[in-house]
C-alpha atoms as a PDB file:
ATOM      1  CA  UNK A   1       0.052  -0.030   0.058  1.00  0.00           C
ATOM      2  CA  UNK A   2       2.987   2.440   0.712  1.00  0.00           C
ATOM      3  CA  UNK A   3       4.693   1.426  -2.515  1.00  0.00           C
ATOM      4  CA  UNK A   4       2.002   2.373  -4.347  1.00  0.00           C
ATOM      5  CA  UNK A   5       0.751   5.733  -2.489  1.00  0.00           C
ATOM      6  CA  UNK A   6       4.630   6.630  -3.365  1.00  0.00           C
ATOM      7  CA  UNK A   7       4.054   5.578  -6.999  1.00  0.00           C
ATOM      8  CA  UNK A   8       0.996   7.592  -6.929  1.00  0.00           C
ATOM      9  CA  UNK A   9       3.006  10.651  -5.674  1.00  0.00           C
ATOM     10  CA  UNK A  10       5.870  10.247  -8.041  1.00  0.00           C
ATOM     11  CA  UNK A  11       3.761  10.129 -10.855  1.00  0.00           C
ATOM     12  CA  UNK A  12       1.534  13.079  -9.845  1.00  0.00           C
ATOM     13  CA  UNK A  13       4.932  15.046  -9.405  1.00  0.00           C
ATOM     14  CA  UNK A  14       5.994  13.994 -13.078  1.00  0.00           C
ATOM     15  CA  UNK A  15       2.898  14.930 -14.524  1.00  0.00           C
ATOM     16  CA  UNK A  16       3.026  18.281 -12.703  1.00  0.00           C
ATOM     17  CA  UNK A  17       3.553  20.928 -15.823  1.00  0.00           C
ATOM     18  CA  UNK A  18       2.989  23.889 -13.914  1.00  0.00           C
ATOM     19  CA  UNK A  19       5.174  26.377 -11.982  1.00  0.00           C
ATOM     20  CA  UNK A  20       3.950  28.081  -9.337  1.00  0.00           C
ATOM     21  CA  UNK A  21       5.753  31.575  -8.429  1.00  0.00           C
ATOM     22  CA  UNK A  22       8.317  31.034  -5.599  1.00  0.00           C
ATOM     23  CA  UNK A  23       8.569  27.298  -6.624  1.00  0.00           C
ATOM     24  CA  UNK A  24      12.162  26.899  -6.913  1.00  0.00           C
ATOM     25  CA  UNK A  25      13.092  29.559  -4.708  1.00  0.00           C
ATOM     26  CA  UNK A  26      11.571  28.348  -2.264  1.00  0.00           C
ATOM     27  CA  UNK A  27      13.201  24.541  -3.217  1.00  0.00           C
ATOM     28  CA  UNK A  28      16.532  26.446  -3.116  1.00  0.00           C
ATOM     29  CA  UNK A  29      15.345  28.004   0.587  1.00  0.00           C
ATOM     30  CA  UNK A  30      14.677  24.000   1.710  1.00  0.00           C
ATOM     31  CA  UNK A  31      18.209  22.842   0.302  1.00  0.00           C
ATOM     32  CA  UNK A  32      19.566  25.065   2.183  1.00  0.00           C
ATOM     33  CA  UNK A  33      17.811  25.093   5.711  1.00  0.00           C
ATOM     34  CA  UNK A  34      18.487  20.852   5.487  1.00  0.00           C
ATOM     35  CA  UNK A  35      22.078  21.752   4.740  1.00  0.00           C
ATOM     36  CA  UNK A  36      21.947  23.437   8.081  1.00  0.00           C
ATOM     37  CA  UNK A  37      21.962  20.532  10.664  1.00  0.00           C
ATOM     38  CA  UNK A  38      23.832  17.775   8.833  1.00  0.00           C
ATOM     39  CA  UNK A  39      26.337  20.852   8.655  1.00  0.00           C
ATOM     40  CA  UNK A  40      25.929  20.859  12.314  1.00  0.00           C
ATOM     41  CA  UNK A  41      26.640  17.229  13.263  1.00  0.00           C
ATOM     42  CA  UNK A  42      29.431  16.866  10.894  1.00  0.00           C
ATOM     43  CA  UNK A  43      31.116  19.492  13.097  1.00  0.00           C
ATOM     44  CA  UNK A  44      29.822  17.934  16.412  1.00  0.00           C
ATOM     45  CA  UNK A  45      31.563  14.526  14.812  1.00  0.00           C
ATOM     46  CA  UNK A  46      34.981  15.428  13.564  1.00  0.00           C
ATOM     47  CA  UNK A  47      36.077  15.943  17.586  1.00  0.00           C
ATOM     48  CA  UNK A  48      34.708  12.283  18.975  1.00  0.00           C
ATOM     49  CA  UNK A  49      36.445  11.192  15.941  1.00  0.00           C
ATOM     50  CA  UNK A  50      39.467  13.237  16.223  1.00  0.00           C
ATOM     51  CA  UNK A  51      39.723  11.518  20.209  1.00  0.00           C
ATOM     52  CA  UNK A  52      38.752   8.051  19.068  1.00  0.00           C
ATOM     53  CA  UNK A  53      41.685   8.118  17.091  1.00  0.00           C
ATOM     54  CA  UNK A  54      44.170   9.404  19.735  1.00  0.00           C
ATOM     55  CA  UNK A  55      43.076   6.567  22.439  1.00  0.00           C
ATOM     56  CA  UNK A  56      43.286   3.939  19.462  1.00  0.00           C
ATOM     57  CA  UNK A  57      46.965   5.185  19.023  1.00  0.00           C
ATOM     58  CA  UNK A  58      47.766   5.369  22.252  1.00  0.00           C
ATOM     59  CA  UNK A  59      49.822   2.844  23.535  1.00  0.00           C
ATOM     60  CA  UNK A  60      47.631   2.315  26.446  1.00  0.00           C
ATOM     61  CA  UNK A  61      44.241   2.932  24.216  1.00  0.00           C
ATOM     62  CA  UNK A  62      43.016  -0.677  25.125  1.00  0.00           C
ATOM     63  CA  UNK A  63      42.747   0.275  29.051  1.00  0.00           C
ATOM     64  CA  UNK A  64      41.490   3.657  28.248  1.00  0.00           C
ATOM     65  CA  UNK A  65      37.951   2.953  27.671  1.00  0.00           C
ATOM     66  CA  UNK A  66      37.568   0.004  30.345  1.00  0.00           C
ATOM     67  CA  UNK A  67      36.239   1.239  32.985  1.00  0.00           C
ATOM     68  CA  UNK A  68      32.099   0.874  32.866  1.00  0.00           C
ATOM     69  CA  UNK A  69      30.640   3.845  31.370  1.00  0.00           C
ATOM     70  CA  UNK A  70      33.483   5.644  30.134  1.00  0.00           C
ATOM     71  CA  UNK A  71      35.366   5.493  26.642  1.00  0.00           C
ATOM     72  CA  UNK A  72      36.652   7.424  24.297  1.00  0.00           C
ATOM     73  CA  UNK A  73      33.859   9.906  24.380  1.00  0.00           C
ATOM     74  CA  UNK A  74      35.075  10.828  28.390  1.00  0.00           C
ATOM     75  CA  UNK A  75      38.441  11.627  27.830  1.00  0.00           C
ATOM     76  CA  UNK A  76      40.300  14.231  26.859  1.00  0.00           C
ATOM     77  CA  UNK A  77      43.864  14.572  25.294  1.00  0.00           C
ATOM     78  CA  UNK A  78      44.719  16.753  28.180  1.00  0.00           C
ATOM     79  CA  UNK A  79      45.203  20.332  26.485  1.00  0.00           C
END
């Protein structure tokens, strides 16, 4: 049923020939707004990945995440 509804929506959209005023700008605005949270998530993930790499590369890296509830996310590099 969901697939049939999706197919009907796609077919309807493809048959659409009228372009309302502002449609292009609205689409651009939606793309810009959608990119914001994705960029924010990437900025937040970068330090987490760096800490994980530092812990993994450290000679005692296997010991760092071992205490219950800790791990690379709770460590720091001491700076």
